[in-house]
Amino acid sequence: IDEVSQSLVAMLQSELAALNAAVETHDLQGTIQNTLRLTLFLFEAGEDPSARNRPRVREVVSPDIRIAKPPMALLLRYLITPWGGTESTRHTLLGRAMQALYDHPIISGSQLVGSLATEAQALKITLAPLSLEERTRVWYSVQKPYRLSVSYEVRVVNMDSQVFDRARPVRERVLDSALPEVTV
């Protein structure tokens, strides 16, 4: 999950470099520096229902076959908020961030950070507007006054299962088609 957040920060930092704004993950607790910055607050992580019921993963690990549960598909929800500067500057920063996420809705390969970069992983980023009530709940839960912000969903983040079974491959099988004798 941290590598997903860091991948988003790296992409946004690269895209917003001309604005001289810092991009960081933040839990919105404590004070936030009043310099021009964009925070990514991971406010919800859950299982992606669209990826449920996938088949078990079979992998040959000689001489056995390893059978594992399918990876857990995560759906991460982020609140993106501009801070510092004038109101106009914050609006510009948020608009450029939204434009960057619109222009790069899929992050994959070398754009990813850490171990995600070596896996065949692709993160799909989608604007996910919150209702006024949902936004109010988020800001109330962090005990901060409401600020202009947008919500994005990132999916499918695959988290591999650590539980697996080992099975031996079938080397030989015998089929007997003879019918049993019936006496009358």
PDB file of C-alpha atoms in Angstrom:
ATOM      1  CA  ILE A   1       0.000   0.000   0.000  1.00  0.00           C
ATOM      2  CA  ASP A   2       2.862   2.360   0.835  1.00  0.00           C
ATOM      3  CA  GLU A   3       4.464   1.733  -2.560  1.00  0.00           C
ATOM      4  CA  VAL A   4       1.182   2.655  -4.261  1.00  0.00           C
ATOM      5  CA  SER A   5       1.081   5.934  -2.322  1.00  0.00           C
ATOM      6  CA  GLN A   6       4.734   6.637  -3.128  1.00  0.00           C
ATOM      7  CA  SER A   7       4.105   5.899  -6.817  1.00  0.00           C
ATOM      8  CA  LEU A   8       1.293   8.472  -6.858  1.00  0.00           C
ATOM      9  CA  VAL A   9       3.472  11.033  -5.073  1.00  0.00           C
ATOM     10  CA  ALA A  10       6.357  10.479  -7.526  1.00  0.00           C
ATOM     11  CA  MET A  11       4.103  10.838 -10.574  1.00  0.00           C
ATOM     12  CA  LEU A  12       2.396  13.983  -9.238  1.00  0.00           C
ATOM     13  CA  GLN A  13       5.718  15.503  -8.114  1.00  0.00           C
ATOM     14  CA  SER A  14       7.072  15.009 -11.616  1.00  0.00           C
ATOM     15  CA  GLU A  15       3.982  16.496 -13.270  1.00  0.00           C
ATOM     16  CA  LEU A  16       3.752  19.487 -10.891  1.00  0.00           C
ATOM     17  CA  ALA A  17       7.482  20.359 -10.814  1.00  0.00           C
ATOM     18  CA  ALA A  18       6.874  23.663 -12.673  1.00  0.00           C
ATOM     19  CA  LEU A  19       4.649  24.891  -9.816  1.00  0.00           C
ATOM     20  CA  ASN A  20       7.350  24.347  -7.143  1.00  0.00           C
ATOM     21  CA  ALA A  21       4.840  22.572  -4.924  1.00  0.00           C
ATOM     22  CA  ALA A  22       5.678  19.704  -2.592  1.00  0.00           C
ATOM     23  CA  VAL A  23       3.612  16.534  -2.931  1.00  0.00           C
ATOM     24  CA  GLU A  24       3.374  14.234   0.083  1.00  0.00           C
ATOM     25  CA  THR A  25       1.278  11.623   1.794  1.00  0.00           C
ATOM     26  CA  HIS A  26      -0.234  12.957   4.986  1.00  0.00           C
ATOM     27  CA  ASP A  27      -2.767  11.689   7.514  1.00  0.00           C
ATOM     28  CA  LEU A  28      -4.040  15.267   8.085  1.00  0.00           C
ATOM     29  CA  GLN A  29      -3.237  15.019  11.795  1.00  0.00           C
ATOM     30  CA  GLY A  30      -1.319  17.807  13.506  1.00  0.00           C
ATOM     31  CA  THR A  31      -0.321  20.944  11.687  1.00  0.00           C
ATOM     32  CA  ILE A  32       0.403  21.098   7.989  1.00  0.00           C
ATOM     33  CA  GLN A  33       3.069  23.535   6.835  1.00  0.00           C
ATOM     34  CA  ASN A  34       1.593  26.564   5.160  1.00  0.00           C
ATOM     35  CA  THR A  35       3.865  26.282   2.120  1.00  0.00           C
ATOM     36  CA  LEU A  36       2.538  25.354  -1.293  1.00  0.00           C
ATOM     37  CA  ARG A  37       1.910  21.618  -1.144  1.00  0.00           C
ATOM     38  CA  LEU A  38      -0.466  18.891  -2.213  1.00  0.00           C
ATOM     39  CA  THR A  39      -1.351  16.164   0.273  1.00  0.00           C
ATOM     40  CA  LEU A  40      -2.573  12.663  -0.484  1.00  0.00           C
ATOM     41  CA  PHE A  41      -4.604  11.259   2.394  1.00  0.00           C
ATOM     42  CA  LEU A  42      -5.416   7.545   2.177  1.00  0.00           C
ATOM     43  CA  PHE A  43      -8.778   7.529   3.919  1.00  0.00           C
ATOM     44  CA  GLU A  44     -10.097   4.101   2.933  1.00  0.00           C
ATOM     45  CA  ALA A  45      -8.705   0.758   1.868  1.00  0.00           C
ATOM     46  CA  GLY A  46     -10.951  -2.154   0.990  1.00  0.00           C
ATOM     47  CA  GLU A  47     -11.324  -5.182  -1.205  1.00  0.00           C
ATOM     48  CA  ASP A  48     -12.268  -4.476  -4.809  1.00  0.00           C
ATOM     49  CA  PRO A  49     -15.549  -6.360  -5.355  1.00  0.00           C
ATOM     50  CA  SER A  50     -15.067  -6.435  -9.134  1.00  0.00           C
ATOM     51  CA  ALA A  51     -12.057  -8.743  -8.740  1.00  0.00           C
ATOM     52  CA  ARG A  52     -13.583 -11.313  -6.406  1.00  0.00           C
ATOM     53  CA  ASN A  53     -13.996 -14.990  -7.277  1.00  0.00           C
ATOM     54  CA  ARG A  54     -10.822 -15.247  -9.299  1.00  0.00           C
ATOM     55  CA  PRO A  55      -9.402 -18.761  -9.693  1.00  0.00           C
ATOM     56  CA  ARG A  56      -6.639 -20.114  -7.486  1.00  0.00           C
ATOM     57  CA  VAL A  57      -3.096 -19.496  -8.676  1.00  0.00           C
ATOM     58  CA  ARG A  58      -1.169 -22.610  -9.707  1.00  0.00           C
ATOM     59  CA  GLU A  59       2.596 -22.480  -9.942  1.00  0.00           C
ATOM     60  CA  VAL A  60       5.029 -25.326 -10.632  1.00  0.00           C
ATOM     61  CA  VAL A  61       7.775 -25.374  -8.014  1.00  0.00           C
ATOM     62  CA  SER A  62       9.620 -28.544  -8.941  1.00  0.00           C
ATOM     63  CA  PRO A  63       8.788 -31.232  -7.992  1.00  0.00           C
ATOM     64  CA  ASP A  64       5.513 -29.921  -6.547  1.00  0.00           C
ATOM     65  CA  ILE A  65       2.661 -27.736  -7.669  1.00  0.00           C
ATOM     66  CA  ARG A  66       1.964 -24.763  -5.419  1.00  0.00           C
ATOM     67  CA  ILE A  67      -1.691 -23.759  -5.213  1.00  0.00           C
ATOM     68  CA  ALA A  68      -2.396 -20.377  -3.633  1.00  0.00           C
ATOM     69  CA  LYS A  69      -5.424 -18.230  -3.045  1.00  0.00           C
ATOM     70  CA  PRO A  70      -5.758 -15.532  -5.718  1.00  0.00           C
ATOM     71  CA  PRO A  71      -4.229 -12.166  -4.803  1.00  0.00           C
ATOM     72  CA  MET A  72      -6.460  -9.907  -2.756  1.00  0.00           C
ATOM     73  CA  ALA A  73      -7.480  -7.020  -4.989  1.00  0.00           C
ATOM     74  CA  LEU A  74      -7.448  -3.747  -3.085  1.00  0.00           C
ATOM     75  CA  LEU A  75      -9.298  -0.545  -3.790  1.00  0.00           C
ATOM     76  CA  LEU A  76      -7.606   2.499  -2.228  1.00  0.00           C
ATOM     77  CA  ARG A  77      -9.387   5.833  -1.828  1.00  0.00           C
ATOM     78  CA  TYR A  78      -7.365   9.045  -1.532  1.00  0.00           C
ATOM     79  CA  LEU A  79      -8.331  12.592  -0.663  1.00  0.00           C
ATOM     80  CA  ILE A  80      -6.131  15.105  -2.514  1.00  0.00           C
ATOM     81  CA  THR A  81      -5.918  18.573  -0.971  1.00  0.00           C
ATOM     82  CA  PRO A  82      -3.919  21.712  -1.884  1.00  0.00           C
ATOM     83  CA  TRP A  83      -2.357  23.799   0.946  1.00  0.00           C
ATOM     84  CA  GLY A  84      -0.546  27.142   1.271  1.00  0.00           C
ATOM     85  CA  GLY A  85      -0.330  30.045  -1.129  1.00  0.00           C
ATOM     86  CA  THR A  86      -3.287  32.119  -2.219  1.00  0.00           C
ATOM     87  CA  GLU A  87      -6.701  30.727  -3.042  1.00  0.00           C
ATOM     88  CA  SER A  88      -5.946  31.167  -6.722  1.00  0.00           C
ATOM     89  CA  THR A  89      -2.650  29.263  -6.363  1.00  0.00           C
ATOM     90  CA  ARG A  90      -4.392  26.398  -4.522  1.00  0.00           C
ATOM     91  CA  HIS A  91      -7.013  26.226  -7.279  1.00  0.00           C
ATOM     92  CA  THR A  92      -4.276  26.110  -9.916  1.00  0.00           C
ATOM     93  CA  LEU A  93      -2.406  23.398  -8.003  1.00  0.00           C
ATOM     94  CA  LEU A  94      -5.520  21.256  -7.604  1.00  0.00           C
ATOM     95  CA  GLY A  95      -6.471  21.766 -11.256  1.00  0.00           C
ATOM     96  CA  ARG A  96      -2.984  20.720 -12.463  1.00  0.00           C
ATOM     97  CA  ALA A  97      -3.066  17.657 -10.182  1.00  0.00           C
ATOM     98  CA  MET A  98      -6.457  16.649 -11.597  1.00  0.00           C
ATOM     99  CA  GLN A  99      -5.164  17.223 -15.130  1.00  0.00           C
ATOM    100  CA  ALA A 100      -2.098  15.037 -14.413  1.00  0.00           C
ATOM    101  CA  LEU A 101      -4.282  12.229 -13.057  1.00  0.00           C
ATOM    102  CA  TYR A 102      -6.603  12.557 -16.052  1.00  0.00           C
ATOM    103  CA  ASP A 103      -3.673  12.474 -18.502  1.00  0.00           C
ATOM    104  CA  HIS A 104      -2.054   9.493 -16.724  1.00  0.00           C
ATOM    105  CA  PRO A 105      -4.959   7.315 -15.541  1.00  0.00           C
ATOM    106  CA  ILE A 106      -2.799   4.176 -15.552  1.00  0.00           C
ATOM    107  CA  ILE A 107       0.571   3.961 -13.836  1.00  0.00           C
ATOM    108  CA  SER A 108       2.689   0.916 -14.650  1.00  0.00           C
ATOM    109  CA  GLY A 109       6.225  -0.367 -15.167  1.00  0.00           C
ATOM    110  CA  SER A 110       9.020   2.070 -14.356  1.00  0.00           C
ATOM    111  CA  GLN A 111       6.491   4.674 -13.144  1.00  0.00           C
ATOM    112  CA  LEU A 112       5.875   2.477 -10.103  1.00  0.00           C
ATOM    113  CA  VAL A 113       8.012   2.589  -6.955  1.00  0.00           C
ATOM    114  CA  GLY A 114       9.736  -0.239  -5.082  1.00  0.00           C
ATOM    115  CA  SER A 115       8.758  -3.848  -5.652  1.00  0.00           C
ATOM    116  CA  LEU A 116       5.722  -2.772  -7.707  1.00  0.00           C
ATOM    117  CA  ALA A 117       8.101  -1.707 -10.505  1.00  0.00           C
ATOM    118  CA  THR A 118       9.316  -5.280 -10.947  1.00  0.00           C
ATOM    119  CA  GLU A 119       5.848  -6.825 -11.043  1.00  0.00           C
ATOM    120  CA  ALA A 120       3.335  -6.858 -13.878  1.00  0.00           C
ATOM    121  CA  GLN A 121       1.191  -4.391 -11.960  1.00  0.00           C
ATOM    122  CA  ALA A 122      -0.907  -1.527 -13.315  1.00  0.00           C
ATOM    123  CA  LEU A 123      -2.661   1.001 -11.121  1.00  0.00           C
ATOM    124  CA  LYS A 124      -5.848   2.526 -12.502  1.00  0.00           C
ATOM    125  CA  ILE A 125      -6.683   5.966 -11.125  1.00  0.00           C
ATOM    126  CA  THR A 126     -10.263   7.241 -11.299  1.00  0.00           C
ATOM    127  CA  LEU A 127     -11.889  10.415 -10.035  1.00  0.00           C
ATOM    128  CA  ALA A 128     -14.438   9.304  -7.433  1.00  0.00           C
ATOM    129  CA  PRO A 129     -16.495  12.286  -6.281  1.00  0.00           C
ATOM    130  CA  LEU A 130     -17.789  12.172  -2.719  1.00  0.00           C
ATOM    131  CA  SER A 131     -21.187  13.456  -1.702  1.00  0.00           C
ATOM    132  CA  LEU A 132     -21.256  16.450   0.635  1.00  0.00           C
ATOM    133  CA  GLU A 133     -22.128  14.121   3.511  1.00  0.00           C
ATOM    134  CA  GLU A 134     -19.186  11.798   2.768  1.00  0.00           C
ATOM    135  CA  ARG A 135     -16.769  14.741   2.513  1.00  0.00           C
ATOM    136  CA  THR A 136     -18.088  16.132   5.771  1.00  0.00           C
ATOM    137  CA  ARG A 137     -17.531  12.776   7.483  1.00  0.00           C
ATOM    138  CA  VAL A 138     -13.934  12.570   6.252  1.00  0.00           C
ATOM    139  CA  TRP A 139     -13.065  16.092   7.430  1.00  0.00           C
ATOM    140  CA  TYR A 140     -14.931  15.607  10.704  1.00  0.00           C
ATOM    141  CA  SER A 141     -13.024  12.374  11.383  1.00  0.00           C
ATOM    142  CA  VAL A 142      -9.652  14.156  11.071  1.00  0.00           C
ATOM    143  CA  GLN A 143     -11.004  17.075  13.127  1.00  0.00           C
ATOM    144  CA  LYS A 144     -10.139  19.733  10.572  1.00  0.00           C
ATOM    145  CA  PRO A 145     -12.347  22.375   8.964  1.00  0.00           C
ATOM    146  CA  TYR A 146     -13.462  21.511   5.452  1.00  0.00           C
ATOM    147  CA  ARG A 147     -11.026  22.359   2.652  1.00  0.00           C
ATOM    148  CA  LEU A 148     -11.307  22.152  -1.105  1.00  0.00           C
ATOM    149  CA  SER A 149     -10.291  18.606  -2.070  1.00  0.00           C
ATOM    150  CA  VAL A 150     -11.007  15.803  -4.514  1.00  0.00           C
ATOM    151  CA  SER A 151     -11.268  12.062  -4.072  1.00  0.00           C
ATOM    152  CA  TYR A 152      -9.657   9.409  -6.273  1.00  0.00           C
ATOM    153  CA  GLU A 153      -9.840   5.630  -6.343  1.00  0.00           C
ATOM    154  CA  VAL A 154      -6.814   3.525  -7.185  1.00  0.00           C
ATOM    155  CA  ARG A 155      -7.377  -0.064  -8.221  1.00  0.00           C
ATOM    156  CA  VAL A 156      -6.449  -2.928  -8.666  1.00  0.00           C
ATOM    157  CA  VAL A 157      -3.669  -3.295  -6.168  1.00  0.00           C
ATOM    158  CA  ASN A 158      -2.930  -7.006  -5.909  1.00  0.00           C
ATOM    159  CA  MET A 159      -1.728  -8.264  -2.545  1.00  0.00           C
ATOM    160  CA  ASP A 160      -0.446 -11.840  -2.776  1.00  0.00           C
ATOM    161  CA  SER A 161      -1.665 -14.406  -0.254  1.00  0.00           C
ATOM    162  CA  GLN A 162       0.895 -15.969   2.061  1.00  0.00           C
ATOM    163  CA  VAL A 163      -1.184 -19.170   2.369  1.00  0.00           C
ATOM    164  CA  PHE A 164      -0.704 -21.958  -0.153  1.00  0.00           C
ATOM    165  CA  ASP A 165      -0.983 -25.720  -0.523  1.00  0.00           C
ATOM    166  CA  ARG A 166       1.503 -28.053  -2.136  1.00  0.00           C
ATOM    167  CA  ALA A 167       0.380 -30.911  -4.347  1.00  0.00           C
ATOM    168  CA  ARG A 168       2.291 -33.573  -6.218  1.00  0.00           C
ATOM    169  CA  PRO A 169       1.598 -33.856  -9.902  1.00  0.00           C
ATOM    170  CA  VAL A 170      -0.100 -37.020 -11.104  1.00  0.00           C
ATOM    171  CA  ARG A 171       2.588 -39.256 -12.571  1.00  0.00           C
ATOM    172  CA  GLU A 172       0.447 -42.210 -13.579  1.00  0.00           C
ATOM    173  CA  ARG A 173      -3.181 -43.160 -13.584  1.00  0.00           C
ATOM    174  CA  VAL A 174      -4.915 -46.396 -14.384  1.00  0.00           C
ATOM    175  CA  LEU A 175      -8.420 -46.585 -15.763  1.00  0.00           C
ATOM    176  CA  ASP A 176     -10.219 -49.901 -15.525  1.00  0.00           C
ATOM    177  CA  SER A 177     -13.245 -50.108 -17.757  1.00  0.00           C
ATOM    178  CA  ALA A 178     -14.186 -53.687 -16.829  1.00  0.00           C
ATOM    179  CA  LEU A 179     -17.716 -53.987 -15.497  1.00  0.00           C
ATOM    180  CA  PRO A 180     -18.270 -56.063 -12.397  1.00  0.00           C
ATOM    181  CA  GLU A 181     -19.835 -59.463 -12.992  1.00  0.00           C
ATOM    182  CA  VAL A 182     -23.486 -59.744 -12.103  1.00  0.00           C
ATOM    183  CA  THR A 183     -24.972 -63.104 -11.151  1.00  0.00           C
ATOM    184  CA  VAL A 184     -28.654 -63.852 -11.459  1.00  0.00           C
TER     185      VAL A 184
END
